[in-house]
Tab-separated table of C-alpha atoms and ligand atoms in Angstrom:
chain	number	residue	atom	x	y	z
A	1	MET	CA	67.218	74.887	100.473
A	2	ILE	CA	66.786	78.315	101.909
A	3	ILE	CA	69.571	80.999	101.386
A	4	LEU	CA	69.852	84.348	103.113
A	5	GLY	CA	71.639	86.669	100.569
A	6	ILE	CA	73.398	89.675	101.618
A	7	GLU	CA	74.408	92.563	99.042
A	8	THR	CA	76.525	95.688	99.869
A	9	SER	CA	78.823	96.286	96.808
A	10	CYS	CA	77.672	99.536	95.810
A	11	ASP	CA	75.410	102.039	97.208
A	12	GLU	CA	72.561	99.566	98.298
A	13	THR	CA	72.238	97.588	101.494
A	14	ALA	CA	70.224	94.720	100.855
A	15	ALA	CA	69.142	91.285	102.410
A	16	ALA	CA	66.670	88.609	100.950
A	17	VAL	CA	65.707	85.206	101.709
A	18	VAL	CA	64.906	82.747	98.826
A	19	GLU	CA	64.219	79.097	98.596
A	20	ASN	CA	65.658	76.770	96.064
A	21	GLY	CA	67.160	79.712	93.950
A	22	THR	CA	63.660	80.553	92.633
A	23	ARG	CA	61.129	81.542	95.405
A	24	ILE	CA	61.670	85.034	97.212
A	25	LEU	CA	60.561	84.544	100.613
A	26	SER	CA	61.656	88.282	101.540
A	27	ASN	CA	63.302	91.099	99.621
A	28	ASP	CA	64.625	94.031	101.349
A	29	VAL	CA	66.757	97.129	99.976
A	30	ALA	CA	67.868	100.070	101.678
A	31	SER	CA	69.510	102.882	99.400
A	32	SER	CA	71.664	105.787	100.117
A	33	ALA	CA	70.849	107.029	96.604
A	34	GLU	CA	69.060	110.178	97.979
A	35	MET	CA	72.106	111.084	99.954
A	36	HIS	CA	74.487	110.391	96.729
A	37	ALA	CA	71.964	112.791	94.752
A	38	LYS	CA	72.894	115.724	96.955
A	39	THR	CA	76.689	115.199	95.798
A	40	GLY	CA	75.725	114.158	92.349
A	41	GLY	CA	77.694	110.756	92.911
A	42	ILE	CA	78.722	108.200	95.308
A	43	ILE	CA	81.266	109.062	97.796
A	44	PRO	CA	82.572	105.751	98.684
A	45	GLU	CA	83.492	106.446	102.267
A	46	GLN	CA	79.983	108.012	102.988
A	47	ALA	CA	78.277	104.826	101.437
A	48	ALA	CA	80.084	102.459	103.484
A	49	ARG	CA	79.217	104.594	106.626
A	50	GLN	CA	75.524	104.313	105.809
A	51	GLN	CA	75.771	100.611	105.128
A	52	VAL	CA	77.476	99.883	108.676
A	53	LYS	CA	74.053	101.444	110.003
A	54	ALA	CA	71.768	99.841	107.755
A	55	ILE	CA	72.923	95.955	107.411
A	56	ILE	CA	71.659	94.461	110.812
A	57	PRO	CA	68.070	96.413	110.482
A	58	VAL	CA	67.966	95.123	106.635
A	59	ILE	CA	68.936	91.708	107.545
A	60	GLN	CA	66.335	91.587	110.439
A	61	GLU	CA	63.716	92.982	108.202
A	62	ALA	CA	64.461	90.257	105.498
A	63	LEU	CA	64.299	87.654	108.254
A	64	LEU	CA	60.917	88.942	109.750
A	65	THR	CA	58.937	90.088	106.946
A	66	THR	CA	57.004	86.650	106.499
A	67	SER	CA	54.788	85.474	109.408
A	68	ILE	CA	57.613	83.197	110.695
A	69	HIS	CA	61.076	84.119	112.144
A	70	LEU	CA	63.280	82.423	109.406
A	71	VAL	CA	66.586	82.129	111.174
A	72	PRO	CA	66.326	78.306	112.068
A	73	TYR	CA	65.328	77.585	108.570
A	74	ILE	CA	68.459	79.467	106.925
A	75	ASP	CA	70.606	76.727	105.447
A	76	ALA	CA	73.462	78.918	104.183
A	77	ILE	CA	74.410	82.544	103.896
A	78	ALA	CA	75.282	84.153	100.447
A	79	VAL	CA	77.518	87.183	100.293
A	80	THR	CA	78.537	89.468	97.448
A	81	VAL	CA	82.546	89.226	97.590
A	82	GLY	CA	83.089	91.671	94.375
A	83	PRO	CA	83.267	93.418	92.112
A	84	GLY	CA	82.362	96.702	93.994
A	85	LEU	CA	83.506	99.530	96.167
A	86	ILE	CA	85.970	98.023	98.982
A	87	GLY	CA	84.818	99.706	101.967
A	88	SER	CA	80.998	98.869	100.945
A	89	LEU	CA	81.863	95.043	100.154
A	90	LEU	CA	83.527	94.768	103.735
A	91	VAL	CA	80.308	95.685	105.463
A	92	GLY	CA	78.490	92.680	103.728
A	93	VAL	CA	81.304	90.280	103.704
A	94	GLU	CA	82.394	90.890	107.747
A	95	THR	CA	78.588	90.811	108.515
A	96	ALA	CA	78.004	87.482	106.562
A	97	LYS	CA	81.464	86.034	108.409
A	98	THR	CA	80.098	87.135	111.915
A	99	LEU	CA	76.591	85.398	111.303
A	100	ALA	CA	78.115	82.350	109.943
A	101	TYR	CA	80.339	81.825	112.982
A	102	VAL	CA	77.525	82.468	115.288
A	103	TRP	CA	74.986	80.590	113.687
A	104	GLY	CA	77.264	77.654	112.644
A	105	LYS	CA	75.987	78.016	108.864
A	106	PRO	CA	78.121	77.834	105.784
A	107	ILE	CA	78.931	80.898	103.481
A	108	ILE	CA	78.651	80.729	99.802
A	109	PRO	CA	80.678	83.509	98.194
A	110	VAL	CA	78.847	85.270	95.033
A	111	ASN	CA	80.114	87.580	92.047
A	112	HIS	CA	77.767	90.101	91.870
A	113	LEU	CA	77.931	90.397	88.274
A	114	VAL	CA	77.109	86.572	87.796
A	115	ALA	CA	74.258	87.436	90.176
A	116	HIS	CA	72.629	90.007	88.250
A	117	ILE	CA	71.942	86.972	85.748
A	118	TYR	CA	69.977	85.125	88.327
A	119	ALA	CA	67.270	87.751	88.367
A	120	ASN	CA	66.235	85.408	85.234
A	121	PHE	CA	65.843	82.354	87.369
A	122	ILE	CA	63.640	83.656	90.141
A	123	ARG	CA	60.050	82.541	89.480
A	124	GLU	CA	58.191	83.205	92.361
A	125	PHE	CA	57.837	86.433	94.272
A	126	THR	CA	55.294	88.994	96.096
A	127	ILE	CA	55.210	92.609	95.541
A	128	SER	CA	52.651	94.313	97.744
A	129	ASN	CA	50.728	91.445	98.321
A	130	SER	CA	50.388	90.520	94.757
A	131	GLN	CA	52.047	87.286	93.672
A	132	PHE	CA	54.217	87.008	90.540
A	133	THR	CA	55.213	83.706	88.847
A	134	ASN	CA	57.056	83.133	85.835
A	135	LYS	CA	56.446	79.735	84.181
A	136	GLU	CA	59.732	79.232	82.264
A	137	THR	CA	63.283	78.813	83.516
A	138	PRO	CA	66.130	79.802	81.109
A	139	LYS	CA	67.351	76.774	79.261
A	140	PHE	CA	71.242	76.480	78.389
A	141	PRO	CA	73.347	77.504	76.162
A	142	ALA	CA	71.956	81.228	77.213
A	143	LEU	CA	73.452	84.530	76.380
A	144	ALA	CA	73.369	87.231	78.973
A	145	LEU	CA	73.568	90.825	78.580
A	146	VAL	CA	74.919	92.352	81.807
A	147	VAL	CA	74.447	96.029	81.969
A	148	SER	CA	75.294	97.589	85.114
A	149	GLY	CA	76.689	100.935	86.583
A	150	GLY	CA	80.240	99.785	86.496
A	151	HIS	CA	80.123	96.922	83.799
A	152	THR	CA	78.635	95.839	80.482
A	153	ASP	CA	79.319	92.248	79.446
A	154	LEU	CA	78.035	89.551	76.965
A	155	VAL	CA	78.336	86.272	78.277
A	156	LEU	CA	77.885	82.845	76.920
A	157	MET	CA	76.511	80.141	79.478
A	158	THR	CA	76.572	76.744	78.860
A	159	SER	CA	75.514	75.727	82.333
A	160	HIS	CA	75.495	77.004	85.860
A	161	GLY	CA	79.009	78.100	86.524
A	162	LYS	CA	80.249	77.808	83.040
A	163	LEU	CA	80.471	81.279	81.771
A	164	LYS	CA	82.511	82.843	78.851
A	165	ARG	CA	82.634	86.318	78.185
A	166	VAL	CA	82.367	86.949	74.557
A	167	GLY	CA	82.161	90.851	74.599
A	168	GLY	CA	81.971	93.678	76.654
A	169	THR	CA	82.683	97.395	76.942
A	170	ARG	CA	86.371	98.736	76.343
A	171	ASP	CA	85.975	101.890	78.585
A	172	ASP	CA	82.612	103.285	80.228
A	173	ALA	CA	79.650	100.984	81.041
A	174	ALA	CA	76.289	101.735	79.839
A	175	GLY	CA	75.083	102.735	83.281
A	176	GLU	CA	78.195	104.877	83.474
A	177	ALA	CA	77.256	106.515	80.075
A	178	PHE	CA	73.816	107.288	81.596
A	179	ASP	CA	75.204	108.582	84.850
A	180	LYS	CA	77.806	110.753	83.370
A	181	SER	CA	75.835	112.288	80.475
A	182	ALA	CA	73.056	113.067	83.186
A	183	ARG	CA	75.342	114.835	85.282
A	184	LEU	CA	76.344	116.871	82.295
A	185	LEU	CA	72.815	117.962	81.845
A	186	GLY	CA	72.369	118.774	85.577
A	187	LEU	CA	69.974	115.776	86.035
A	188	PRO	CA	69.986	114.423	89.505
A	189	TYR	CA	71.605	110.892	90.399
A	190	PRO	CA	71.237	108.193	89.620
A	191	GLY	CA	71.168	109.301	85.971
A	192	GLY	CA	69.671	106.410	84.338
A	193	PRO	CA	66.408	106.690	85.577
A	194	SER	CA	66.575	110.443	85.390
A	195	ILE	CA	67.449	110.067	81.538
A	196	SER	CA	64.752	107.742	81.014
A	197	LYS	CA	61.923	109.641	82.556
A	198	LEU	CA	62.781	112.796	80.513
A	199	ALA	CA	63.326	110.638	77.418
A	200	ASP	CA	59.981	108.875	77.833
A	201	ARG	CA	58.158	112.383	78.257
A	202	TYR	CA	59.757	113.505	75.039
A	203	LEU	CA	59.165	110.238	72.858
A	204	LYS	CA	55.533	110.521	73.917
A	205	THR	CA	55.069	114.135	72.497
A	206	ASP	CA	57.611	114.735	70.010
A	207	ASN	CA	59.733	112.365	67.645
A	208	ARG	CA	61.875	114.999	65.945
A	209	LYS	CA	65.719	114.754	66.500
A	210	LEU	CA	67.785	117.427	65.819
A	211	ILE	CA	70.815	116.100	67.615
A	212	LEU	CA	72.471	112.660	66.732
A	213	PHE	CA	74.750	111.094	68.978
A	214	PRO	CA	77.581	108.354	67.593
A	215	ARG	CA	76.661	104.617	68.236
A	216	PRO	CA	80.495	103.703	68.603
A	217	LEU	CA	81.593	100.050	67.204
A	218	ILE	CA	78.264	99.468	66.004
A	219	ASP	CA	79.537	98.313	62.496
A	220	GLU	CA	82.595	96.334	64.023
A	221	ARG	CA	82.088	92.818	63.604
A	222	SER	CA	83.533	92.222	67.529
A	223	PHE	CA	80.937	92.122	70.437
A	224	ASP	CA	82.598	94.653	72.341
A	225	PHE	CA	81.050	98.319	73.280
A	226	SER	CA	82.622	101.716	73.853
A	227	PHE	CA	80.453	104.497	75.770
A	228	SER	CA	82.983	106.966	76.534
A	229	GLY	CA	82.740	108.683	73.371
A	230	LEU	CA	79.207	109.464	73.882
A	231	LYS	CA	79.867	111.245	77.116
A	232	THR	CA	82.425	113.238	75.245
A	233	ALA	CA	79.868	114.121	72.550
A	234	VAL	CA	77.401	115.355	74.957
A	235	ALA	CA	79.901	117.326	76.853
A	236	ARG	CA	80.809	119.037	73.628
A	237	GLU	CA	77.215	119.703	72.826
A	238	VAL	CA	76.791	121.214	76.308
A	239	GLN	CA	79.941	123.463	75.762
A	240	ASN	CA	79.113	124.623	72.307
A	241	HIS	CA	75.208	125.003	72.435
A	242	LYS	CA	74.845	125.351	76.020
A	243	LYS	CA	71.673	127.574	76.117
A	244	TYR	CA	69.850	125.286	73.507
A	245	ILE	CA	70.874	121.976	74.979
A	246	LEU	CA	69.601	123.170	78.623
A	247	ASN	CA	66.364	124.304	76.908
A	248	HIS	CA	65.983	120.904	75.164
A	249	LYS	CA	67.007	118.337	77.949
A	250	SER	CA	64.301	116.033	77.188
A	251	GLU	CA	65.205	115.773	73.429
A	252	ILE	CA	69.003	115.188	74.373
A	253	ALA	CA	67.934	112.823	76.951
A	254	ALA	CA	65.974	110.778	74.549
A	255	GLU	CA	68.915	110.842	71.798
A	256	ILE	CA	71.412	109.773	74.673
A	257	GLN	CA	69.117	106.877	75.619
A	258	GLU	CA	68.438	105.783	71.915
A	259	ALA	CA	72.248	105.908	71.331
A	260	ILE	CA	72.848	103.496	74.156
A	261	VAL	CA	69.973	101.062	73.729
A	262	ASP	CA	70.740	101.076	69.714
A	263	VAL	CA	74.391	99.651	70.368
A	264	LEU	CA	73.351	97.378	73.087
A	265	VAL	CA	70.380	95.774	70.785
A	266	ASP	CA	72.370	95.757	67.941
A	267	LYS	CA	75.502	94.025	69.587
A	268	THR	CA	73.174	91.483	71.409
A	269	LEU	CA	71.356	90.323	68.441
A	270	LYS	CA	74.483	89.770	66.243
A	271	ALA	CA	75.783	87.606	69.232
A	272	VAL	CA	72.252	85.818	69.253
A	273	GLU	CA	72.816	85.085	65.378
A	274	LYS	CA	76.495	83.975	65.944
A	275	TYR	CA	76.067	81.582	69.238
A	276	LYS	CA	72.421	80.577	68.426
A	277	PRO	CA	71.576	80.344	72.312
A	278	ARG	CA	68.066	78.804	73.422
A	279	SER	CA	67.808	81.541	75.993
A	280	LEU	CA	68.401	85.472	76.050
A	281	LEU	CA	69.020	86.904	79.372
A	282	LEU	CA	68.851	90.789	80.241
A	283	SER	CA	70.300	91.743	83.344
A	284	GLY	CA	71.787	94.708	85.591
A	285	GLY	CA	70.361	97.985	86.514
A	286	VAL	CA	70.345	99.510	82.941
A	287	ALA	CA	67.962	96.411	82.219
A	288	ALA	CA	65.173	98.358	84.149
A	289	ASN	CA	65.379	100.720	81.250
A	290	LYS	CA	61.862	100.683	79.476
A	291	ARG	CA	62.945	101.565	76.130
A	292	LEU	CA	65.990	98.902	76.237
A	293	ARG	CA	63.184	96.351	77.247
A	294	LYS	CA	60.836	97.374	74.636
A	295	LYS	CA	63.426	97.472	71.824
A	296	LEU	CA	65.024	94.138	72.582
A	297	GLN	CA	61.775	92.660	72.768
A	298	SER	CA	60.500	93.798	69.251
A	299	SER	CA	64.030	92.856	67.755
A	300	VAL	CA	64.019	89.456	69.015
A	301	GLN	CA	60.511	88.720	67.649
A	302	GLN	CA	61.834	90.127	64.023
A	303	LEU	CA	64.632	87.810	64.178
A	304	ASN	CA	64.825	85.060	61.199
A	305	SER	CA	67.468	82.974	62.710
A	306	SER	CA	66.739	80.218	65.324
A	307	PRO	CA	64.105	81.237	67.880
A	308	VAL	CA	65.580	82.333	70.978
A	309	ASN	CA	63.615	82.615	74.326
A	310	LEU	CA	63.974	86.278	75.797
A	311	PHE	CA	63.837	86.652	79.644
A	312	ILE	CA	63.473	90.294	81.016
A	313	PRO	CA	63.396	90.210	84.791
A	314	GLU	CA	60.970	92.516	86.821
A	315	PRO	CA	62.495	96.005	86.966
A	316	ARG	CA	63.284	95.606	90.872
A	317	LEU	CA	65.279	92.464	90.254
A	318	CYS	CA	67.386	94.120	87.627
A	319	THR	CA	68.885	96.897	90.199
A	320	ASP	CA	70.953	95.827	92.914
A	321	ASN	CA	69.098	93.257	95.437
A	322	ALA	CA	69.980	90.415	97.412
A	323	ALA	CA	67.632	87.853	95.905
A	324	THR	CA	69.775	87.578	93.046
A	325	ILE	CA	72.771	86.846	95.222
A	326	ALA	CA	70.883	84.086	97.128
A	327	SER	CA	69.511	82.583	93.920
A	328	CYS	CA	73.106	82.408	92.280
A	329	ALA	CA	74.434	80.819	95.428
A	330	PHE	CA	71.841	78.138	95.394
A	331	PHE	CA	72.717	77.318	91.496
A	332	ASN	CA	76.541	77.528	92.017
A	333	ASN	CA	76.556	76.049	95.484
A	334	ASN	CA	80.184	76.024	96.780
A	335	PRO	CA	80.209	76.555	100.515
A	336	THR	CA	83.401	77.823	101.846
A	337	PRO	CA	84.750	78.007	105.405
A	338	TRP	CA	84.232	81.779	106.653
A	339	GLN	CA	88.225	82.136	107.548
A	340	LYS	CA	88.658	81.938	103.632
A	341	ILE	CA	86.181	84.277	102.566
A	342	SER	CA	87.410	87.867	101.506
A	343	ALA	CA	86.218	90.865	99.635
A	344	ASN	CA	87.788	91.161	95.896
A	345	PRO	CA	86.652	94.540	94.607
A	346	GLU	CA	88.440	93.798	91.134
A	347	LEU	CA	86.536	90.419	90.432
A	348	THR	CA	85.436	90.211	86.842
A	349	ILE	CA	82.330	88.287	85.415
A	350	ALA	CA	84.880	85.390	84.165
A	351	ASP	CA	86.691	84.570	87.412
B	1	LIG	O1	73.216	96.923	88.538
B	1	LIG	P1	73.182	98.283	89.326
B	1	LIG	O2	71.699	98.607	90.031
B	1	LIG	O3	74.418	98.744	90.191
B	1	LIG	C1	75.744	98.087	89.882
B	1	LIG	O4	75.933	97.182	89.930
B	1	LIG	O5	76.364	99.441	89.456
B	1	LIG	O6	73.024	99.353	88.078
B	1	LIG	C2	73.154	100.764	88.232
B	1	LIG	C3	73.041	101.444	87.247
B	1	LIG	C4	73.176	102.864	87.207
B	1	LIG	O7	74.082	103.373	85.988
B	1	LIG	C5	71.870	103.398	86.952
B	1	LIG	O8	71.814	104.834	86.458
B	1	LIG	C6	71.363	102.613	86.080
B	1	LIG	O9	71.883	101.295	86.190
B	1	LIG	N1	69.804	102.295	85.660
B	1	LIG	C7	69.082	102.844	84.694
B	1	LIG	C8	67.823	102.712	85.103
B	1	LIG	N2	67.582	102.353	86.266
B	1	LIG	C9	68.918	102.006	86.845
B	1	LIG	N3	69.788	103.367	83.401
B	1	LIG	C10	68.805	103.393	82.504
B	1	LIG	N4	67.512	103.243	82.794
B	1	LIG	C11	66.887	102.961	84.083
B	1	LIG	N5	65.587	102.989	84.153
B	2	LIG	ZN1	74.851	95.647	90.382
């Protein structure tokens, strides 16, 4: 089954063609991040306007990148219906409906957060002419940590379509904590990659830590997170020791990253110990963070309890893309008449 995926929930406009949920035939992403870097964050109206312009060229690119024209082979169209920015979601949803009507093909509505998890089910893809293959497929029950710009969720999956949220953030998401802290330090949007770059530089040259930020809820038994206190702590330091902080941005960046990663890894491992899943699936934009990937990997290796198979997708499949949308649609196949499809910005991972 060949599915065209369409994703426009935030500032990316993406289209991809995926075979049987596992083999990427094409994967194209146009980002308006540069535009948002100038304003220090996303202005929803501007993001949507860019997406209106970008959507058809991106879809065309996805359908033509292989040597053949893929339209006759497309069995269904998958589209993100939520959560996300309403103006942005509408661009993808209405385009998908139009194509479905004109081509006479079914639409499969997709939850963006669930789709992030499916980066772990993709087994074959090509990047710059080199072929990547993952031999293994996640086995159930699986525990997924979904860490994105707007959401942080720990989810237990007993099969495709059977998801239970076992924990998540009570306030800011992990990506939001990176983005807001970066903004306080005057670092460019998106904040995650900016903080990560500075932090990596610091960790290579120095390990001293003069500043310690809080690790909220780390000693609590629940699998909940809270990141808003971190942003407040960074804001307080900037206010009270402005000169020192601005002269030591890389040290601060390293400690912000460490505080976020420590809590994510600690809570995830506690959930592994409790639920004893066969697979652990990292996903969402923050999963592209090198320190998180490394720390989770080494912590899983040191676990005494039952072995869990850790999956960490390629960084470009962690951030927003449409291949995960098409993959999720394949494994949760629920074709819906286009008349019944609508965008839902408030969708949660449990819906
Ligand atoms: O999943 P995603 O691409 O979009 C949403 O669904 O929100 O996640 C975007 C988030 C942003 O907060 C961004 O700063 C963060 O992922 N991010 C990172 C890294 N790359 C992206 N955070 C930390 N380290 C990174 N390397
Ligand atoms: Zn996302």
